[in-house]
Coordinates of C-alpha atoms in Angstrom, one line a residue:
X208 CA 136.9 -115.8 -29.2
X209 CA 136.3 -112.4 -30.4
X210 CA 136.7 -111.7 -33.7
X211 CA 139.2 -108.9 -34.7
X212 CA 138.7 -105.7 -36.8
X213 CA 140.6 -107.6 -39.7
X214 CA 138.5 -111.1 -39.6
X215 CA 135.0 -109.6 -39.2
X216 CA 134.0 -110.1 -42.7
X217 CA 134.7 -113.8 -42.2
X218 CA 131.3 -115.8 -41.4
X219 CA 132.8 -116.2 -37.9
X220 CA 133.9 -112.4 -37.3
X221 CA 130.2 -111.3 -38.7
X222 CA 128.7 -114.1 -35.8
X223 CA 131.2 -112.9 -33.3
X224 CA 130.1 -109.3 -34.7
X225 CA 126.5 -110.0 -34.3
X226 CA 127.0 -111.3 -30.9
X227 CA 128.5 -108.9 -29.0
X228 CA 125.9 -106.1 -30.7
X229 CA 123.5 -108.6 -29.2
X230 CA 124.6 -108.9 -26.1
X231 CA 125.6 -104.6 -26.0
X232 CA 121.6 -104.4 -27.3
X233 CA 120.5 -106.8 -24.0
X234 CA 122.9 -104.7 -21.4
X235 CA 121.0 -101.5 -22.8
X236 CA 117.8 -103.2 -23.3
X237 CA 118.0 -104.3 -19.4
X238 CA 119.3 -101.1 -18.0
X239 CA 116.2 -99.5 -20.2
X240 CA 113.9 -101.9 -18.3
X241 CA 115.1 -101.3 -15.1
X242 CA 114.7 -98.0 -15.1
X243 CA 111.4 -98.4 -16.7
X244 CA 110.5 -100.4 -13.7
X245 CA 111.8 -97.6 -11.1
X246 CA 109.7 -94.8 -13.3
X247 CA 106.6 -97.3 -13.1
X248 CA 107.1 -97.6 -9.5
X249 CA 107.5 -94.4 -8.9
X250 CA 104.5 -93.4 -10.9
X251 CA 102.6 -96.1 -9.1
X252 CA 103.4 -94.5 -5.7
X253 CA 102.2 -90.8 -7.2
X254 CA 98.9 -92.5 -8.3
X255 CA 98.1 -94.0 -4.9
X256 CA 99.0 -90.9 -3.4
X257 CA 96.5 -89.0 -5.5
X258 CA 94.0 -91.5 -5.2
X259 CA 94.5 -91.1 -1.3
X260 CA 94.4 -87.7 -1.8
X261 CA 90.9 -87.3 -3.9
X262 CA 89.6 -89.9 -1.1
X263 CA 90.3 -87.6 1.4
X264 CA 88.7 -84.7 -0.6
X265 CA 85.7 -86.3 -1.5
X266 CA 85.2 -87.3 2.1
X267 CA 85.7 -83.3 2.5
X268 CA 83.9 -82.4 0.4
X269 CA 80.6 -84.9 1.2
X270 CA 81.1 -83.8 4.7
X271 CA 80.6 -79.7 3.8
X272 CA 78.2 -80.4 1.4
X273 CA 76.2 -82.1 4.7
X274 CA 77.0 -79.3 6.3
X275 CA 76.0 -76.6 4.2
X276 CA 72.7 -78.8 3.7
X277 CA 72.2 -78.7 7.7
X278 CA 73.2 -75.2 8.1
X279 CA 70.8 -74.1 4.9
X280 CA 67.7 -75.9 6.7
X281 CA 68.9 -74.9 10.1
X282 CA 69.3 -71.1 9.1
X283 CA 65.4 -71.3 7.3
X284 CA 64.3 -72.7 10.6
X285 CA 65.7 -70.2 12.1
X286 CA 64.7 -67.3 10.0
X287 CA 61.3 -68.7 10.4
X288 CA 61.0 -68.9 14.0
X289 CA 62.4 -65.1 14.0
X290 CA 59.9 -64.3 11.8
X291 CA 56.8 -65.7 14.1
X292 CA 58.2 -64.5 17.1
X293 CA 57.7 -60.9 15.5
X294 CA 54.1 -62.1 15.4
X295 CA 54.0 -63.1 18.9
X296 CA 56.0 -60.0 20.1
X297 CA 52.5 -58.4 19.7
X298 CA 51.0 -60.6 22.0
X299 CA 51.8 -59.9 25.6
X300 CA 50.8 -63.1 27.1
X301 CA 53.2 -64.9 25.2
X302 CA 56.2 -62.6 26.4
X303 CA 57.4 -65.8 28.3
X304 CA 57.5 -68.1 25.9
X305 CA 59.4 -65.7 23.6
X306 CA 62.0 -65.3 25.6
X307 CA 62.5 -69.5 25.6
X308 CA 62.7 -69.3 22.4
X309 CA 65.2 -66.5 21.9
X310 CA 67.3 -68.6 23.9
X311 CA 66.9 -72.0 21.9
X312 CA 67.3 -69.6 18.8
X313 CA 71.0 -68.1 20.5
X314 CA 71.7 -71.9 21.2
X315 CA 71.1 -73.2 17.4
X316 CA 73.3 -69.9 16.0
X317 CA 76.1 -70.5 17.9
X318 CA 75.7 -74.0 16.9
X319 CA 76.0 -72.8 13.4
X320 CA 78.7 -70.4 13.9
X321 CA 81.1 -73.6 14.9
X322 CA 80.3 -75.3 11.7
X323 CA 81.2 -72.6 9.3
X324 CA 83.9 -71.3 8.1
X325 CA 84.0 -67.8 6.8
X326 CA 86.4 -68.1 3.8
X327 CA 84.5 -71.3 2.1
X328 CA 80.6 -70.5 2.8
X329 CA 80.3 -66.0 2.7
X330 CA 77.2 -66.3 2.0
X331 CA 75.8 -68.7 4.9
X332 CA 77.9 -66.7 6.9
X333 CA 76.4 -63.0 6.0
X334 CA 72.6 -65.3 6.6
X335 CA 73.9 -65.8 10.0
X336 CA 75.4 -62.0 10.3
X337 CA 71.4 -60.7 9.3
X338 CA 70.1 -63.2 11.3
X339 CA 72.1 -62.5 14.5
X340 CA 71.2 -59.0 13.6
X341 CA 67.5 -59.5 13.3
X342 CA 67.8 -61.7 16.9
X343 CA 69.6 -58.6 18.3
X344 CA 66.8 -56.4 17.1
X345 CA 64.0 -58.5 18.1
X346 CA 65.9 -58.9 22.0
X347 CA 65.6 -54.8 22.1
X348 CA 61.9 -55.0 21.7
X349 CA 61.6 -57.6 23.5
X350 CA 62.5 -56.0 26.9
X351 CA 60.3 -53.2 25.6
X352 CA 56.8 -55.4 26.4
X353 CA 56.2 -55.6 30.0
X354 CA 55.9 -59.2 31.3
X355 CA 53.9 -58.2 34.0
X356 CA 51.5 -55.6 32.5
X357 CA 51.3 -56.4 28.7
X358 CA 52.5 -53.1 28.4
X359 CA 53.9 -52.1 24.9
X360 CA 56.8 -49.6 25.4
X361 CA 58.0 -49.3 22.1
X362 CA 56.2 -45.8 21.3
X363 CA 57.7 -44.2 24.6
X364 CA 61.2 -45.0 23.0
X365 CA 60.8 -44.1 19.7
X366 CA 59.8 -40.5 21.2
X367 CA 62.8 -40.6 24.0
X368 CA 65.3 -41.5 21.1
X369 CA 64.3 -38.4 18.9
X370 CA 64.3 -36.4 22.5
X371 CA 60.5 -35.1 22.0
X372 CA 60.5 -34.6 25.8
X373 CA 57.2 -33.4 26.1
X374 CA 55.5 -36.2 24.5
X375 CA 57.0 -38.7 25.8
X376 CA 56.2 -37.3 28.7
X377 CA 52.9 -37.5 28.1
X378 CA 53.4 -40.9 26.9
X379 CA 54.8 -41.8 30.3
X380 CA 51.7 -40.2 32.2
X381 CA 49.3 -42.1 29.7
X382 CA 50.5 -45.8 30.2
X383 CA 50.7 -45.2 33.7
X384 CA 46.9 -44.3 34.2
X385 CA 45.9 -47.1 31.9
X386 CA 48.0 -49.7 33.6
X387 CA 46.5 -48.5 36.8
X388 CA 42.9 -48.0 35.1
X389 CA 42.9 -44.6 36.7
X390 CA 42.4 -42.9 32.9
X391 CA 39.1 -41.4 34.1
X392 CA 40.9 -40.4 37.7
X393 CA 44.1 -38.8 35.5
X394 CA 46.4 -39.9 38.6
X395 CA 47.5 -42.4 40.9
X396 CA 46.9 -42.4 44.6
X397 CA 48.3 -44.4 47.6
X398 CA 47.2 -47.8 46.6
X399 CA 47.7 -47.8 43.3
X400 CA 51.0 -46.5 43.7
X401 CA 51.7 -49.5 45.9
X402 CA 50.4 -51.7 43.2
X403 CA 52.1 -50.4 40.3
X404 CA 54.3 -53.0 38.7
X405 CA 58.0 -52.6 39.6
X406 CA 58.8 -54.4 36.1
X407 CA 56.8 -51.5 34.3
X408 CA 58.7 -48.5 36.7
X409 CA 62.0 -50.4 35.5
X410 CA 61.4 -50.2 31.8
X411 CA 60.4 -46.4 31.7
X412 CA 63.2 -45.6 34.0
X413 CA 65.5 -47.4 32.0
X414 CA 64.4 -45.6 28.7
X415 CA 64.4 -41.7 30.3
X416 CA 67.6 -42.4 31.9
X417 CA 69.1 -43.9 28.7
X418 CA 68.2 -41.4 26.1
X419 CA 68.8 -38.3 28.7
X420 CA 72.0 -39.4 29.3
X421 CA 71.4 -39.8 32.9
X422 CA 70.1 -36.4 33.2
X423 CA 66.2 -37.5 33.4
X424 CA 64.5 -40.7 35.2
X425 CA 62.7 -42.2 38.5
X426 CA 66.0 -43.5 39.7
X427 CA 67.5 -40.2 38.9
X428 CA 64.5 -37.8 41.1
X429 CA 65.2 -41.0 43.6
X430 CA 68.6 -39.8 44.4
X431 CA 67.9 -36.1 44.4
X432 CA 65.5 -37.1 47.2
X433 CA 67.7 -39.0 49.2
X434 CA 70.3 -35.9 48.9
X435 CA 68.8 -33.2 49.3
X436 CA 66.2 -31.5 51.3
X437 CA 64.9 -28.8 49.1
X438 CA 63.9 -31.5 46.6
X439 CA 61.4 -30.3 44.7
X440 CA 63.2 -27.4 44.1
X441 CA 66.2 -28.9 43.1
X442 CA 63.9 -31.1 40.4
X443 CA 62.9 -27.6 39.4
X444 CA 59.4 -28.4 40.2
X445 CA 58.4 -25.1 42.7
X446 CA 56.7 -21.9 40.7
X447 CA 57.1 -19.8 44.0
X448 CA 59.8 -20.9 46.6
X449 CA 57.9 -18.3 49.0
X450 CA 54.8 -20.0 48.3
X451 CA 55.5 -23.0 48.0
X452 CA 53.6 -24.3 45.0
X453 CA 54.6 -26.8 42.3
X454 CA 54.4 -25.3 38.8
X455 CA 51.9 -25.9 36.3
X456 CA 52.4 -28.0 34.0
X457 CA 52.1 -26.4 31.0
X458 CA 55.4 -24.3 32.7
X459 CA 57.9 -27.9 32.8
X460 CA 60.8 -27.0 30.6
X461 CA 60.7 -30.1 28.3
X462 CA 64.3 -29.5 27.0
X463 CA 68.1 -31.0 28.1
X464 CA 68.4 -27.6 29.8
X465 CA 66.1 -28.2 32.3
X466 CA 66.8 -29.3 36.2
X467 CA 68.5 -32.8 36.6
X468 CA 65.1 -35.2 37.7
X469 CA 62.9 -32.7 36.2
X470 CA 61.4 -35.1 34.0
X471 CA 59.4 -37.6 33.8
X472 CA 56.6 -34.8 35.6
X473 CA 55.8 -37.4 38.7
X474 CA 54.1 -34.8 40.6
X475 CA 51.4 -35.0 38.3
X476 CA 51.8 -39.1 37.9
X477 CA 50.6 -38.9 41.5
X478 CA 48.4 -36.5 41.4
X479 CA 49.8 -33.5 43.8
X480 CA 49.1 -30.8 40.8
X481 CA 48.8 -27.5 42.3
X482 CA 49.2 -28.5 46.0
X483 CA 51.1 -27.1 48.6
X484 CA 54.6 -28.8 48.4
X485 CA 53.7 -30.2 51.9
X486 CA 52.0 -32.5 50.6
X487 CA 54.2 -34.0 48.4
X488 CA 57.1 -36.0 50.4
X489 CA 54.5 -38.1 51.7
X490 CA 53.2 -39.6 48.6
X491 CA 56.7 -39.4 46.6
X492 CA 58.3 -41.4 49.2
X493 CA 55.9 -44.3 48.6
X494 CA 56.3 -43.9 45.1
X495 CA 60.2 -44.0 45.3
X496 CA 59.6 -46.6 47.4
X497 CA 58.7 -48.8 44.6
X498 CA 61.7 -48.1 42.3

C-alpha cells in the first residue's frame, strides 16, 4: 500500500515515500543507462569507422610515399641518362645506341606519367614536364647527326632558322665535299655522286625545305625538273638564256625573293660552274636520282 499525502509523515508513509522515489530514481536511472549504452554504441561504431578510415589512409599514404620515392629515383635516373646522352650526341658512332636509349627513356616517362597525379605531386610533375622537354630537345638534334656519315648538322640549321641563305649555303657546299673528301677537288663528280649517302641528302633537304617554307630544297629543284623543260631557267640558274650559261656564283640571289629551287646552289655541288647548260641534265639527273 501506498501511502497517502495525509499519512506520509507516519514511519510507514515516509518508507512508502522513500520507496517509490526509489523506485522513480531506478526507472530514470535505467532509461539514463540505456541510452548511455546506445550513445556508447554509437560512439563505438564512429571509432571503428575512423579507425577503418585512418587504415585506409595510412595504406594511402605508404603507398604515394613509395611512389614518390620510385618516381624521385626514377626521374634522377632519368635526368641522368639525358644528361650523358648529350655527351654521346657528340659522338657519331654512338648515334645507334642513342636512339635505344631515347626509346627506353620515352618508355620509363610514360611509365611515370601513369603514376602521378598532377594535383598531389606539382612538383614531380613539372620534373617530368622539363624532362619531357629536354627528351624533345635532345630528339631534334638527334636527327640532326647523320647515322650514316657522322655528319653534324646542327650548324646548317642554326643558319637556315635565322634565314642567312648564303651561308648556309656555303655550309651545304662544305659538308658535302668533306663527306665526299672531294675538299681539295671543290665538287662532286659521277661516282661520288652515286655514293653520296641518301641519309645525309635527306637531312639537308629536310632542313632547306623546312625553314624556306617549301620554297628552297633538293626535293624542291627535283620537281621543277620533272615539270619543266627549261629547268635551269626556271631555278633561276641561267646568266644568258641566249647563251646558255649558268650564272656565277657570286650572282645567286640568296634571299626569299629568289626563283623557287634556286637554292641550295647544286650546280656548283656538282661541279658544272660556268659550263654550257648542256652539260648539266646529265649529271643533275644522277644527282636527283639519289633523292
Amino acid at each position: 500500500m501506498i501511502a497517502s499525502d495525509k499519512n506520509w509523515k507516519t514511519p510507514l508513509g515516509v518508507y512508502e515515500k522513500a520507496i517509490e522515489e526509489l523506485r522513480n530514481a531506478r526507472t530514470e536511472l535505467s532509461e539514463t543507462q540505456n541510452n548511455f549504452l546506445v550513445t556508447v554504441q554509437t560512439l563505438q561504431t564512429e571509432i571503428q569507422t575512423l579507425k577503418s578510415q585512418l587504415c585506409e589512409t595510412q595504406e594511402k599514404l605508404e603507398t604515394s610515399e613509395q611512389i614518390i620515392t620510385e618516381t624521385k629515383s626514377n626521374l634522377s635516373q632519368a635526368t641522368e641518362e639525358i644528361e650523358n646522352l648529350k655527351v654521346m650526341l657528340n659522338e657519331p658512332q654512338a648515334n645507334t645506341k642513342i636512339i635505344q636509349e631515347l626509346a627506353e627513356i620515352k618508355a620509363q616517362i610514360s611509365q611515370l606519367q601513369t603514376h602521378i597525379q598532377q594535383p598531389e605531386q606539382p612538383t614531380t610533375v613539372r620534373a617530368l614536364s622539363n624532362l619531357q622537354l629536354q627528351l624533345s630537345q635532345l630528339t631534334d638534334e638527334l636527327t640532326l647527326v647523320s647515322h650514316a656519315s657522322g655528319m653534324d648538322y646542327r650548324n646548317l640549321q642554326q643558319l637556315l632558322s635565322a634565314q642567312n641563305w648564303k651561308d648556309a649555303d656555303k655550309e651545304t657546299y662544305s659538308i658535302m665535299l668533306k663527306i665526299s673528301e672531294r675538299e681539295n677537288v671543290c665538287w662532286l663528280d659521277d661516282g661520288d655522286i652515286r655514293k653520296f649517302p641518301r641519309y645525309d641528302l635527306h637531312i639537308i633537304n629536310q632542313l632547306w625545305v623546312k625553314y624556306s617554307d617549301g620554297k628552297f630544297g633538293f626535293s624542291i629543284q627535283k620537281q621543277i625538273l620533272q615539270n619543266h623543260q627549261q629547268f635551269t631557267a626556271r631555278c633561276g640558274w641561267i646568266e644568258n638564256i641566249a647563251k646558255n650559261e649558268l650564272i656565277k656564283y657570286e650572282d645567286y640571289n640568296f634571299t626569299l625573293d629568289a626563283n623557287r629551287g634556286h637554292l641550295p646552289s647544286t650546280p656548283r655541288i656538282v661541279g658544272l660552274g660556268l659550263r654550257n647548260t648542256n652539260e648539266i641534265t646529265h649529271r643533275l639527273n644522277i644527282f636527283y636520282s639519289r633523292y
